[in-house]
Coordinates of C-alpha atoms (C1' of nucleotides) in Angstrom, one line a residue:
Chain K
M369 CA 57.4 63.4 -95.6
T370 CA 55.2 60.4 -95.1
V371 CA 52.7 60.6 -92.3
D372 CA 51.3 57.5 -90.9
K373 CA 47.5 57.7 -90.9
T374 CA 46.7 55.6 -87.9
S375 CA 48.7 57.7 -85.6
I376 CA 47.2 61.0 -86.7
E377 CA 43.6 59.9 -86.1
K378 CA 44.2 59.9 -82.4
P379 CA 44.6 63.2 -80.6
H380 CA 48.1 64.3 -80.8
N381 CA 50.2 64.1 -77.7
F382 CA 52.5 66.9 -76.6
I383 CA 55.6 65.3 -78.3
Q384 CA 53.8 64.9 -81.6
Q385 CA 52.8 68.6 -81.4
I386 CA 56.4 69.6 -80.7
I387 CA 57.6 67.5 -83.7
E388 CA 54.9 68.9 -86.0
K389 CA 55.9 72.4 -85.0
D390 CA 59.6 71.6 -85.5
L391 CA 58.9 70.2 -88.9
A392 CA 56.6 73.0 -90.0
E393 CA 59.0 75.7 -88.9
G394 CA 62.0 74.0 -90.4
R395 CA 63.9 73.5 -87.2
V396 CA 64.1 69.8 -87.9
A397 CA 64.5 68.4 -91.4
K398 CA 64.1 64.7 -90.4
V399 CA 62.8 63.1 -87.3
V400 CA 65.5 60.9 -85.6
T401 CA 64.7 59.2 -82.4
R402 CA 66.5 56.5 -80.5
F403 CA 65.7 53.7 -78.0
P404 CA 68.7 53.7 -75.6
P405 CA 68.6 50.7 -73.2
E406 CA 71.4 50.0 -70.7
P407 CA 72.3 46.3 -71.1
N408 CA 72.0 45.6 -67.4
G409 CA 68.8 43.6 -67.4
Y410 CA 65.9 42.4 -69.5
L411 CA 63.4 44.7 -71.2
H412 CA 60.0 44.9 -69.5
I413 CA 56.5 46.2 -70.4
G414 CA 57.6 49.7 -69.5
H415 CA 60.4 49.6 -72.1
A416 CA 57.8 48.4 -74.6
K417 CA 56.1 51.7 -74.2
A418 CA 59.3 53.6 -74.7
I419 CA 60.1 51.5 -77.8
C420 CA 56.6 52.1 -79.2
V421 CA 56.9 55.8 -78.6
N422 CA 60.3 56.2 -80.1
F423 CA 59.9 53.9 -83.1
G424 CA 56.3 54.9 -83.5
L425 CA 57.1 58.6 -83.7
A426 CA 59.9 58.0 -86.3
Q427 CA 57.5 55.9 -88.3
A428 CA 54.7 58.4 -88.1
Y429 CA 56.8 61.3 -89.3
G430 CA 58.9 59.5 -91.9
G431 CA 62.0 59.5 -89.8
V432 CA 64.2 56.8 -88.3
C433 CA 64.9 55.4 -84.9
N434 CA 68.2 54.1 -83.7
L435 CA 68.8 51.2 -81.3
R436 CA 71.6 52.3 -79.0
F437 CA 73.0 50.6 -76.0
D438 CA 73.9 53.0 -73.3
D439 CA 76.8 50.8 -72.1
T440 CA 78.8 53.3 -70.0
N441 CA 78.9 51.2 -66.8
P442 CA 80.6 47.9 -67.4
E443 CA 80.1 46.9 -63.8
A444 CA 76.4 46.1 -64.3
E445 CA 76.3 45.3 -68.0
S446 CA 76.9 42.2 -70.1
E447 CA 76.7 40.8 -73.6
D448 CA 73.9 38.4 -72.5
Y449 CA 71.7 41.4 -71.7
V450 CA 72.6 43.0 -75.1
N451 CA 71.5 39.9 -76.9
A452 CA 68.3 39.5 -74.9
I453 CA 67.4 43.1 -75.6
I454 CA 68.0 42.8 -79.3
E455 CA 65.8 39.7 -79.5
D456 CA 63.0 41.5 -77.6
V457 CA 63.1 44.6 -79.8
R458 CA 63.0 42.4 -82.9
W459 CA 60.2 40.4 -81.4
L460 CA 58.1 43.5 -80.7
G461 CA 58.4 44.1 -84.4
F462 CA 60.5 47.2 -84.8
E463 CA 63.4 47.8 -87.2
W464 CA 66.1 50.2 -86.2
D465 CA 68.0 52.4 -88.6
G466 CA 71.3 51.0 -89.8
E467 CA 73.7 49.2 -87.4
I468 CA 73.1 48.9 -83.7
R469 CA 74.9 51.7 -81.9
Y470 CA 76.7 51.6 -78.7
A471 CA 77.8 54.4 -76.3
S472 CA 81.1 52.5 -76.2
D473 CA 81.5 53.3 -80.0
Y474 CA 81.9 56.9 -78.9
F475 CA 84.4 56.5 -76.0
A476 CA 87.2 58.0 -78.0
Q477 CA 85.2 61.0 -79.1
L478 CA 83.8 61.5 -75.6
Y479 CA 87.4 61.5 -74.2
T480 CA 88.4 64.1 -76.7
W481 CA 85.5 66.3 -75.6
A482 CA 86.5 65.9 -72.0
Q483 CA 89.9 67.2 -72.9
Y484 CA 88.3 70.1 -74.7
L485 CA 86.2 71.0 -71.7
I486 CA 89.3 71.0 -69.5
G487 CA 91.1 73.2 -72.1
E488 CA 88.2 75.6 -71.9
G489 CA 88.5 75.8 -68.1
K490 CA 85.1 74.0 -67.8
A491 CA 86.2 70.8 -66.3
Y492 CA 88.7 69.6 -63.7
I493 CA 90.1 66.6 -62.1
C494 CA 88.8 66.4 -58.5
E495 CA 90.5 64.4 -55.8
L496 CA 87.8 64.6 -53.2
T497 CA 86.8 61.2 -51.9
P498 CA 83.3 59.9 -52.6
Q499 CA 82.4 60.8 -49.0
Q500 CA 83.8 64.4 -49.3
T501 CA 82.2 64.8 -52.7
R502 CA 78.9 64.2 -51.1
E503 CA 79.6 66.6 -48.3
Y504 CA 80.7 69.3 -50.6
R505 CA 77.6 68.9 -52.8
G506 CA 75.4 70.4 -50.1
T507 CA 71.8 69.3 -49.6
L508 CA 68.4 70.0 -51.1
T509 CA 68.1 73.3 -49.2
E510 CA 71.8 74.3 -48.8
A511 CA 74.1 75.2 -51.6
G512 CA 77.2 73.1 -52.1
K513 CA 80.8 74.5 -51.9
N514 CA 83.5 74.5 -54.4
S515 CA 86.0 71.6 -54.5
P516 CA 89.5 72.7 -53.6
F517 CA 90.6 71.2 -56.9
R518 CA 88.2 73.3 -58.9
E519 CA 90.8 75.9 -60.0
R520 CA 93.6 73.4 -60.8
P521 CA 95.5 74.3 -64.0
A522 CA 94.2 72.7 -67.2
E523 CA 97.6 71.1 -67.9
E524 CA 97.5 69.4 -64.6
S525 CA 93.9 68.1 -65.1
L526 CA 94.8 66.9 -68.6
A527 CA 97.8 65.0 -67.4
L528 CA 95.8 63.4 -64.5
L529 CA 93.0 62.5 -66.9
E530 CA 95.5 60.6 -68.9
Q531 CA 96.8 58.8 -65.9
M532 CA 93.2 57.9 -64.9
R533 CA 92.6 56.5 -68.4
D534 CA 95.9 54.5 -68.3
G535 CA 95.0 52.8 -65.1
E536 CA 97.5 54.6 -63.0
I537 CA 94.9 55.9 -60.6
A538 CA 93.0 53.8 -58.1
E539 CA 89.2 53.7 -58.2
G540 CA 87.6 56.3 -56.0
K541 CA 90.7 58.5 -56.0
M542 CA 89.8 60.9 -58.8
T543 CA 87.0 62.0 -61.0
L544 CA 86.7 64.4 -63.9
R545 CA 84.0 67.0 -63.0
A546 CA 82.3 69.7 -65.0
K547 CA 82.6 73.2 -63.6
V548 CA 79.0 74.3 -63.6
D549 CA 77.6 75.7 -60.4
M550 CA 77.9 74.4 -56.9
A551 CA 75.2 76.7 -55.7
S552 CA 72.6 75.6 -58.2
P553 CA 69.2 74.8 -56.8
N554 CA 69.3 71.9 -59.2
I555 CA 71.7 69.4 -57.6
N556 CA 72.5 67.9 -61.0
L557 CA 74.3 71.1 -61.9
R558 CA 76.6 71.0 -58.8
D559 CA 79.8 70.1 -60.7
P560 CA 78.6 66.7 -62.0
V561 CA 81.0 63.8 -62.5
L562 CA 82.0 63.2 -66.1
Y563 CA 84.4 60.4 -65.7
R564 CA 85.1 57.9 -62.9
V565 CA 87.8 55.3 -62.6
K566 CA 86.7 51.7 -63.1
R567 CA 89.6 49.5 -63.7
I568 CA 87.5 46.7 -65.2
A569 CA 87.1 45.4 -68.7
H570 CA 84.1 46.4 -70.7
H571 CA 82.0 43.6 -72.2
R572 CA 82.4 45.2 -75.6
V573 CA 85.6 47.2 -75.9
G574 CA 87.8 45.0 -73.6
D575 CA 90.2 46.6 -71.2
G576 CA 91.4 49.5 -73.2
W577 CA 89.7 51.9 -70.8
N578 CA 90.1 52.4 -67.0
I579 CA 87.7 55.3 -66.9
Y580 CA 84.1 55.4 -68.1
P581 CA 81.9 58.3 -68.9
S582 CA 78.8 59.1 -66.7
Y583 CA 75.3 59.0 -68.1
D584 CA 75.2 62.8 -68.1
F585 CA 78.4 63.2 -70.0
A586 CA 77.5 60.6 -72.5
H587 CA 73.8 60.7 -73.4
G588 CA 73.4 64.1 -75.0
Q589 CA 76.6 63.8 -76.9
E590 CA 75.6 60.4 -78.2
D591 CA 72.4 61.9 -79.4
A592 CA 74.3 64.8 -81.0
I593 CA 76.7 62.4 -82.8
E594 CA 73.7 60.4 -84.2
G595 CA 71.8 63.5 -85.2
V596 CA 68.9 62.6 -82.9
S597 CA 66.3 65.3 -83.3
H598 CA 64.0 64.4 -80.4
S599 CA 65.6 62.7 -77.5
I600 CA 62.7 61.2 -75.5
C601 CA 63.1 59.9 -72.0
T602 CA 61.2 59.5 -68.8
L603 CA 60.2 62.1 -66.3
E604 CA 63.0 61.5 -63.8
F605 CA 65.5 62.9 -66.3
A606 CA 63.8 66.3 -66.5
D607 CA 66.2 67.6 -63.9
H608 CA 69.0 66.6 -66.1
R609 CA 67.9 68.5 -69.1
P610 CA 69.8 71.7 -68.1
L611 CA 72.9 69.6 -68.0
Y612 CA 72.1 67.9 -71.2
D613 CA 71.8 71.3 -72.8
W614 CA 74.9 72.6 -71.1
F615 CA 77.1 70.0 -72.8
T616 CA 75.7 70.5 -76.2
A617 CA 76.2 74.2 -75.8
N618 CA 79.7 74.0 -74.4
L619 CA 81.1 71.3 -76.7
P620 CA 81.7 71.3 -80.5
V621 CA 79.0 68.7 -81.1
P622 CA 77.8 68.1 -84.6
S623 CA 74.1 68.8 -83.8
T624 CA 71.9 70.1 -81.1
P625 CA 69.3 67.5 -80.0
H626 CA 66.6 68.3 -77.5
Q627 CA 65.3 66.2 -74.7
Y628 CA 61.6 65.7 -73.9
E629 CA 60.3 63.7 -71.0
F630 CA 57.1 61.7 -70.6
G631 CA 55.7 59.6 -67.8
R632 CA 56.9 56.0 -67.6
L633 CA 54.5 53.2 -67.4
N634 CA 53.5 51.8 -64.1
L635 CA 51.3 48.7 -64.0
S636 CA 49.3 47.5 -61.1
Y637 CA 50.1 44.2 -59.4
T638 CA 53.6 44.2 -60.7
V639 CA 56.9 46.1 -60.7
T640 CA 58.5 47.8 -63.6
S641 CA 62.0 48.4 -62.4
K642 CA 64.9 46.5 -63.7
R643 CA 66.5 46.5 -60.3
K644 CA 63.6 44.9 -58.7
L645 CA 63.1 42.4 -61.4
K646 CA 66.7 41.4 -61.2
Q647 CA 66.2 40.9 -57.4
L648 CA 63.3 38.6 -58.1
V649 CA 65.5 36.5 -60.4
D650 CA 68.6 36.6 -58.1
E651 CA 66.6 35.6 -55.1
K652 CA 64.9 32.8 -57.0
Q653 CA 61.4 34.2 -56.4
V654 CA 60.9 33.4 -60.1
E655 CA 62.6 30.9 -62.4
A656 CA 64.3 33.4 -64.5
W657 CA 64.0 36.7 -66.4
D658 CA 61.6 34.9 -68.8
D659 CA 59.4 33.4 -66.1
P660 CA 55.9 33.7 -67.4
R661 CA 54.9 35.7 -64.3
M662 CA 57.5 38.4 -65.1
P663 CA 56.4 41.6 -66.8
T664 CA 59.5 41.3 -69.0
L665 CA 59.0 41.0 -72.7
S666 CA 60.5 37.6 -72.7
G667 CA 58.2 36.5 -69.8
L668 CA 55.2 37.8 -71.6
R669 CA 56.3 36.1 -74.8
R670 CA 56.9 32.8 -73.0
R671 CA 53.5 33.1 -71.4
G672 CA 51.9 33.3 -74.8
V673 CA 51.3 37.0 -75.2
S674 CA 51.7 38.2 -78.7
A675 CA 53.8 41.2 -79.8
Q676 CA 50.7 42.7 -81.3
A677 CA 48.9 42.6 -78.0
V678 CA 51.8 44.4 -76.3
R679 CA 51.9 46.9 -79.1
E680 CA 48.2 47.6 -79.0
F681 CA 48.3 48.0 -75.3
C682 CA 51.2 50.5 -75.6
E683 CA 49.2 52.4 -78.2
S684 CA 46.4 52.7 -75.8
L685 CA 48.6 54.5 -73.3
A686 CA 49.0 58.2 -73.1
V687 CA 52.2 59.9 -73.8
A688 CA 51.9 62.7 -71.2
K689 CA 53.6 64.0 -68.1
T690 CA 51.3 62.4 -65.5
D691 CA 52.6 59.3 -63.8
G692 CA 49.8 57.1 -62.9
V693 CA 49.4 53.4 -62.5
V694 CA 47.7 51.6 -65.3
D695 CA 45.4 48.8 -64.3
M696 CA 46.7 45.4 -65.2
A697 CA 43.2 44.7 -66.4
Q698 CA 43.9 47.0 -69.3
L699 CA 46.8 44.9 -70.4
D700 CA 44.7 41.8 -69.9
H701 CA 42.1 43.3 -72.2
F702 CA 44.5 43.6 -75.1
I703 CA 45.9 40.2 -74.5
R704 CA 42.4 38.6 -74.6
H705 CA 41.3 40.7 -77.5
D706 CA 44.2 39.5 -79.6
L707 CA 44.0 35.9 -78.5
N708 CA 40.2 35.8 -79.0
D709 CA 40.7 36.9 -82.6
N710 CA 43.6 34.8 -83.5
A711 CA 44.0 31.7 -81.3
P712 CA 42.7 28.4 -82.7
R713 CA 40.3 26.6 -80.3
A714 CA 41.1 23.2 -78.8
M715 CA 40.0 21.2 -75.8
C716 CA 42.0 20.2 -72.8
V717 CA 40.6 18.7 -69.6
L718 CA 42.5 20.1 -66.6
H719 CA 41.0 17.9 -63.9
P720 CA 40.1 14.7 -65.7
L721 CA 37.1 12.6 -64.6
K722 CA 36.5 9.4 -66.5
V723 CA 33.2 9.0 -68.3
T724 CA 32.1 5.7 -69.7
V725 CA 29.5 5.9 -72.4
S726 CA 27.6 2.7 -71.8
N727 CA 25.6 2.8 -75.1
W728 CA 28.7 3.3 -77.2
P729 CA 30.4 0.1 -78.5
E730 CA 33.8 -0.8 -77.1
G731 CA 36.5 0.0 -79.6
E732 CA 34.3 2.1 -81.9
V733 CA 35.8 5.4 -82.9
E734 CA 33.9 8.1 -84.6
T735 CA 35.8 11.0 -86.1
L736 CA 34.1 14.3 -85.6
T737 CA 35.1 17.5 -87.3
A738 CA 35.3 20.7 -85.2
S739 CA 36.0 24.2 -86.4
C740 CA 39.1 25.8 -85.0
H741 CA 37.4 29.1 -84.6
P742 CA 33.8 30.1 -84.2
N743 CA 34.1 33.0 -86.6
R744 CA 37.2 32.5 -88.6
D745 CA 36.9 29.8 -91.3
D746 CA 40.4 30.5 -92.5
L747 CA 41.7 28.9 -89.3
G748 CA 40.3 25.6 -90.6
S749 CA 39.1 22.6 -88.6
R750 CA 40.5 19.7 -86.7
E751 CA 39.4 16.2 -85.9
L752 CA 38.1 14.9 -82.6
S753 CA 37.8 11.2 -81.8
F754 CA 34.6 10.1 -80.0
T755 CA 35.1 6.9 -78.1
R756 CA 33.5 4.9 -75.3
T757 CA 35.7 6.3 -72.6
L758 CA 36.0 10.0 -72.3
Y759 CA 37.3 12.6 -69.8
I760 CA 35.5 15.6 -68.7
D761 CA 36.5 18.1 -66.0
R762 CA 35.6 17.2 -62.4
N763 CA 34.3 20.7 -61.9
D764 CA 31.8 20.1 -64.7
F765 CA 29.9 17.4 -62.9
S766 CA 27.7 17.4 -59.8
E767 CA 25.5 14.8 -58.2
D768 CA 23.3 17.5 -56.9
S769 CA 20.4 17.7 -59.2
S770 CA 18.7 20.4 -57.1
L771 CA 21.2 22.9 -58.5
S772 CA 19.3 25.4 -60.7
R773 CA 19.8 25.3 -64.4
K774 CA 20.9 28.9 -64.3
K775 CA 23.4 28.3 -61.5
F776 CA 25.0 25.2 -62.8
K777 CA 25.0 24.8 -66.6
R778 CA 26.9 21.6 -66.5
L779 CA 26.5 17.8 -66.0
V780 CA 24.2 16.7 -63.3
L781 CA 23.2 13.1 -62.4
G782 CA 20.1 12.3 -64.4
E783 CA 20.4 15.2 -66.8
W784 CA 22.0 16.1 -70.1
V785 CA 24.8 18.4 -71.3
R786 CA 26.1 19.0 -74.8
L787 CA 29.6 17.7 -75.3
R788 CA 31.2 20.6 -77.3
G789 CA 31.3 19.6 -81.0
G790 CA 29.8 16.2 -80.1
Y791 CA 26.9 14.4 -78.7
V792 CA 24.4 15.2 -76.0
L793 CA 25.2 13.2 -72.9
K794 CA 23.2 12.0 -70.0
A795 CA 24.9 11.1 -66.6
E796 CA 23.3 8.0 -65.2
E797 CA 25.5 6.6 -62.4
V798 CA 28.4 7.5 -60.3
I799 CA 31.2 5.1 -59.4
R800 CA 33.3 5.7 -56.3
D801 CA 36.7 4.5 -55.3
G802 CA 37.7 3.1 -51.9
S803 CA 37.9 6.5 -50.4
G804 CA 34.5 7.5 -51.5
E805 CA 35.7 9.9 -54.2
I806 CA 34.0 9.8 -57.6
S807 CA 36.2 7.9 -59.9
E808 CA 34.0 7.4 -62.9
I809 CA 30.6 8.3 -64.4
L810 CA 28.5 6.0 -66.3
A811 CA 26.6 7.9 -69.0
S812 CA 24.8 7.5 -72.3
I813 CA 24.7 9.6 -75.4
V814 CA 21.6 10.7 -77.2
P815 CA 22.0 9.3 -80.8
N816 CA 22.0 11.7 -83.8
T817 CA 22.8 14.8 -81.8
V818 CA 26.1 15.8 -83.4
G819 CA 25.3 19.2 -84.9
E820 CA 21.6 18.4 -84.2
N821 CA 19.2 19.4 -81.5
P822 CA 18.1 16.6 -79.2
P823 CA 14.5 15.4 -79.4
E824 CA 11.7 17.2 -77.6
G825 CA 11.9 16.8 -73.8
I826 CA 15.7 16.6 -73.6
K827 CA 17.2 19.8 -72.5
P828 CA 20.9 20.0 -72.1
R829 CA 21.9 22.2 -69.2
G830 CA 24.9 23.6 -71.1
V831 CA 28.0 22.8 -73.1
I832 CA 31.1 21.3 -71.6
H833 CA 34.5 20.3 -73.1
W834 CA 35.8 16.8 -73.2
V835 CA 38.5 14.6 -74.7
S836 CA 38.6 10.9 -75.7
A837 CA 40.5 8.9 -73.1
E838 CA 42.2 6.8 -75.8
Q839 CA 42.8 9.5 -78.3
S840 CA 44.3 12.2 -76.2
I841 CA 47.7 13.3 -74.9
D842 CA 48.9 13.7 -71.4
C843 CA 50.2 17.0 -70.4
E844 CA 51.2 19.3 -67.6
V845 CA 49.5 22.6 -67.3
R846 CA 50.9 25.6 -65.5
L847 CA 48.4 28.1 -64.3
Y848 CA 49.9 31.5 -63.6
D849 CA 48.4 34.2 -61.5
R850 CA 49.6 37.7 -60.8
L851 CA 53.0 37.7 -59.1
F852 CA 51.9 40.2 -56.5
S853 CA 48.8 40.3 -54.4
D854 CA 49.1 44.0 -53.7
A855 CA 48.0 46.4 -56.5
N856 CA 50.9 48.6 -55.7
P857 CA 53.6 46.5 -54.3
D858 CA 56.1 49.2 -55.0
S859 CA 54.4 52.2 -53.4
G860 CA 55.3 54.1 -50.2
D861 CA 57.9 52.4 -48.1
K862 CA 56.6 49.0 -48.7
N863 CA 59.0 46.2 -49.4
F864 CA 57.7 44.7 -52.7
L865 CA 58.9 41.3 -51.7
D866 CA 56.3 41.2 -48.9
A867 CA 53.5 41.4 -51.5
I868 CA 54.5 38.3 -53.5
N869 CA 51.5 36.1 -54.2
P870 CA 52.3 32.7 -52.9
D871 CA 49.9 31.1 -55.3
S872 CA 51.2 32.7 -58.5
L873 CA 51.9 29.3 -60.0
E874 CA 49.8 26.2 -59.9
V875 CA 51.1 23.1 -61.7
L876 CA 48.6 20.6 -62.9
K877 CA 49.8 17.2 -63.9
G878 CA 48.0 14.4 -65.7
C879 CA 45.8 16.8 -67.8
K880 CA 44.3 15.4 -71.0
A881 CA 44.5 17.3 -74.2
E882 CA 42.9 16.5 -77.5
A883 CA 45.2 14.7 -79.9
S884 CA 45.5 17.6 -82.3
L885 CA 47.5 19.4 -79.7
A886 CA 50.4 17.0 -80.3
T887 CA 51.6 19.3 -83.1
A888 CA 51.5 22.4 -81.0
Q889 CA 54.6 24.7 -81.4
I890 CA 56.3 26.5 -78.6
E891 CA 54.7 29.9 -77.9
Q892 CA 51.9 29.3 -80.4
A893 CA 48.6 30.3 -78.8
Y894 CA 45.5 28.2 -78.4
Q895 CA 42.3 28.7 -76.7
F896 CA 41.4 25.7 -74.5
E897 CA 37.7 26.2 -74.7
R898 CA 35.9 27.3 -71.5
E899 CA 39.3 27.5 -69.8
G900 CA 41.5 30.2 -71.3
Y901 CA 44.4 30.7 -73.6
F902 CA 47.4 28.5 -73.5
C903 CA 50.7 27.9 -75.3
L904 CA 53.3 25.2 -75.2
D905 CA 56.2 26.0 -72.9
K906 CA 59.8 25.7 -73.9
D907 CA 60.4 23.2 -71.2
S908 CA 58.4 20.7 -73.2
E909 CA 60.3 17.8 -74.7
D910 CA 59.4 15.0 -77.1
G911 CA 56.3 13.4 -75.7
K912 CA 56.3 15.6 -72.7
F913 CA 53.8 18.5 -73.2
I914 CA 53.8 21.5 -70.9
F915 CA 51.2 24.2 -71.5
N916 CA 51.3 27.7 -69.9
R917 CA 48.1 29.5 -69.3
T918 CA 48.5 32.9 -70.9
I919 CA 45.3 34.2 -69.4
S920 CA 41.9 32.8 -68.4
L921 CA 38.7 33.6 -70.3
R922 CA 36.7 36.4 -69.0
D923 CA 34.4 35.0 -66.4
N924 CA 31.4 37.1 -65.1
W925 CA 28.9 34.4 -64.4
Q926 CA 29.6 34.1 -60.7
S927 CA 28.6 37.7 -60.1
K928 CA 25.4 37.3 -62.1
V929 CA 24.0 34.4 -60.2
Chain O
rU622 C1' 62.5 74.6 -45.8
rG623 C1' 65.5 74.3 -52.4
rG624 C1' 64.6 72.7 -57.5
rG625 C1' 61.8 70.0 -61.2
rG626 C1' 57.0 67.7 -62.6
rC627 C1' 51.8 66.4 -62.0
rG628 C1' 46.5 66.8 -60.1
rU629 C1' 39.5 65.6 -65.0
rG630 C1' 34.5 59.3 -62.8
rG631 C1' 37.3 52.9 -59.5
rC632 C1' 41.9 53.0 -63.4
rC633 C1' 44.0 55.3 -67.9
rA634 C1' 42.7 59.7 -70.5
rA635 C1' 40.8 63.7 -74.4
rG636 C1' 39.9 68.7 -73.7
rC637 C1' 44.5 74.2 -76.3
rG638 C1' 38.2 80.3 -73.0
rG639 C1' 32.1 79.5 -76.1
rU640 C1' 27.1 73.0 -78.1
rU641 C1' 24.2 68.9 -72.9
rA642 C1' 32.7 67.3 -70.0
rA643 C1' 35.3 62.5 -76.0
rG644 C1' 37.1 57.6 -75.7
rG645 C1' 39.2 53.0 -73.6
rC646 C1' 39.5 49.7 -69.2
rA647 C1' 36.6 48.1 -65.0
rA648 C1' 31.7 47.6 -63.1
rC649 C1' 26.5 46.9 -63.7
rG650 C1' 21.8 45.7 -66.5
rG651 C1' 19.7 43.3 -71.1
rG652 C1' 20.0 40.4 -76.0
rU653 C1' 22.4 36.6 -79.2
rU654 C1' 25.3 32.1 -78.6
rU655 C1' 26.9 24.1 -79.2
rU656 C1' 32.8 28.3 -75.2
rG657 C1' 29.0 30.9 -68.3
rA658 C1' 33.8 33.3 -73.9
rU659 C1' 33.2 36.4 -78.2
rC660 C1' 29.6 39.8 -80.2
rC661 C1' 25.6 43.4 -79.7
rC662 C1' 22.6 47.1 -76.9
rG663 C1' 22.1 50.1 -72.5
rU664 C1' 23.7 52.5 -67.6
rC665 C1' 27.9 54.8 -65.2
rA666 C1' 31.3 63.0 -63.7
rU667 C1' 25.2 69.0 -62.7
rU668 C1' 31.3 68.5 -62.6
rC669 C1' 37.1 69.0 -63.6
rG670 C1' 42.4 68.8 -56.0
rG671 C1' 40.4 73.4 -52.9
rA672 C1' 39.3 78.6 -52.3
rG673 C1' 39.1 83.2 -54.4
rG674 C1' 39.4 86.4 -58.9
rU675 C1' 39.3 87.9 -64.4
rU676 C1' 35.4 87.4 -68.3
rC677 C1' 28.9 88.0 -71.3
rG678 C1' 31.2 83.0 -70.7
rA679 C1' 36.6 79.0 -67.2
rG680 C1' 38.2 72.2 -66.7
rU681 C1' 40.7 75.7 -69.9
rC682 C1' 43.4 82.5 -67.9
rC683 C1' 45.3 84.8 -62.8
rU684 C1' 46.3 84.5 -57.3
rC685 C1' 46.8 81.8 -53.0
rC686 C1' 46.3 77.0 -50.7
rC687 C1' 46.3 71.5 -50.5
rG688 C1' 48.0 66.7 -52.2
rC689 C1' 51.2 63.3 -55.0
rC690 C1' 55.9 62.0 -57.7
rC691 C1' 61.3 62.9 -58.8
rC692 C1' 66.4 64.9 -57.4
rA693 C1' 71.6 65.1 -52.4
rG694 C1' 75.3 57.5 -57.0
rC695 C1' 82.1 58.1 -58.8
rC696 C1' 73.8 54.2 -61.4
rA697 C1' 71.0 55.0 -65.8

RNA sequence: UGGGGCGUGGCCAAGCGGUUAAGGCAACGGGUUUUGAUCCCGUCAUUCGGAGGUUCGAGUCCUCCCGCCCCAGCCA
């Protein structure tokens, strides 16, 4: 047995403790877990936690983890979702054991087991309408009552089941139900539905079936077929565990898996519910499932978040039974941490303001070399062109020279700043357009200040970024903010759509990026110095650059002044 | 009013009866810095939902109470 070192340095969570005990006492020979998504939507950050838990546990204890699609409800599912999910799991960096599995692979076996249960007198075809079924089920405080079809002879149920399967029964007319206990305080045990009629084709197995198994009748048996040792799911399934166990106990399954539940991930300022995310897409509140504002894995990826950042964030989460709300700031921390370490630096001016360097000859270009990372030489360097006309950010200039040096460490009329990686610059004059707005700044550089301190008496207020006007590329920059302005858009009886942040996307056109960015690749991360982390968006085309802001730099100066 | 689960600082969370209640995020001070970033250093729970009890000793065990989440799909 190989034990992963990194995972045993942290305190062991309750599932690890169970696994270790099972291994030590010989109850389990090999750890087998599974990640079982339903292909009815895209994977989100909450799924990332489940993926990391399941694959991580298998890895840590020398076992394997299956990827299995729980495709028992063709109504909501599609192949597109299957493909998107596969791509996301791969991107996250996990490798499943063997072939991808599908619940639909087991439809024939499940059907046979349904017949077996009927033969044992433990299941029956019920003809109660959906409405009646609800009434017979009772309530939270009152016991249900037995269906009048409960004692129907097995032969009859068997024949009816066949008719259901063959498409001879209309939807809603019949179900196969387990005979458990209509008086159980656990509502899930009040004769749960095993098969329902759905006369529609299945995205994977075509139209061979007119009935489809329910989650309860499928999940545990799928686990048993695959030899899953520890079936890990979220808290809301805890009430289903007795049923899960009931099936493995009453059916001739090849193994007896056990279910363990942990708290799903909730993140502040977003929703982690496939249903709600789908609503955002369907109602065009966002562009698509992979909109960079979405907490989906494809959205995070498109925004420029790395798989490693997502994984490390997930590692930082507890596997326990509490269901809290993790602060979005915690995810942000891991995103910044990864990007700070790995993203090459570049400069991009978001709100360009023209600067003419009056003591720099027209047409003269000096090529400066700048490091791509302050403390990673392996990331190399890039070239910057220094020319007479430059752009700096409008926000980095002020005419107000009464601003204190501490409060405004940027360019002020009559004073100096350091152009990052270049010269020290002095602002001398402001030029306005017809409307009175500043259209240009006339400035001069202090000679011999590239990589050198300026002479005595010249004190740059700070360092600002810039690009050459001639040697830069035009681009569009999309600034993303949180999708919701309420930390808990989902809580209570709030309608999460009411909390949508109207300013979650700001599109900046006519931004100026340094020339080296012309070779940027889609999703490849950069730090635009003093602004944040950005990556090229897939909407970019030849000569048309669109950058997404992954996340801004941490910014505490305002509070300190 | 039934069943299941959970309550440790602003958020997440270790703690498995015996040193002064880990750690991360956030926040706040300070240092370094050609990114107001990073990095570094420091501060941040006399107290563990509440009340009783057991014990030499309790966040950890017992009792009662309070609060929050999930379950009445032919969804998963």
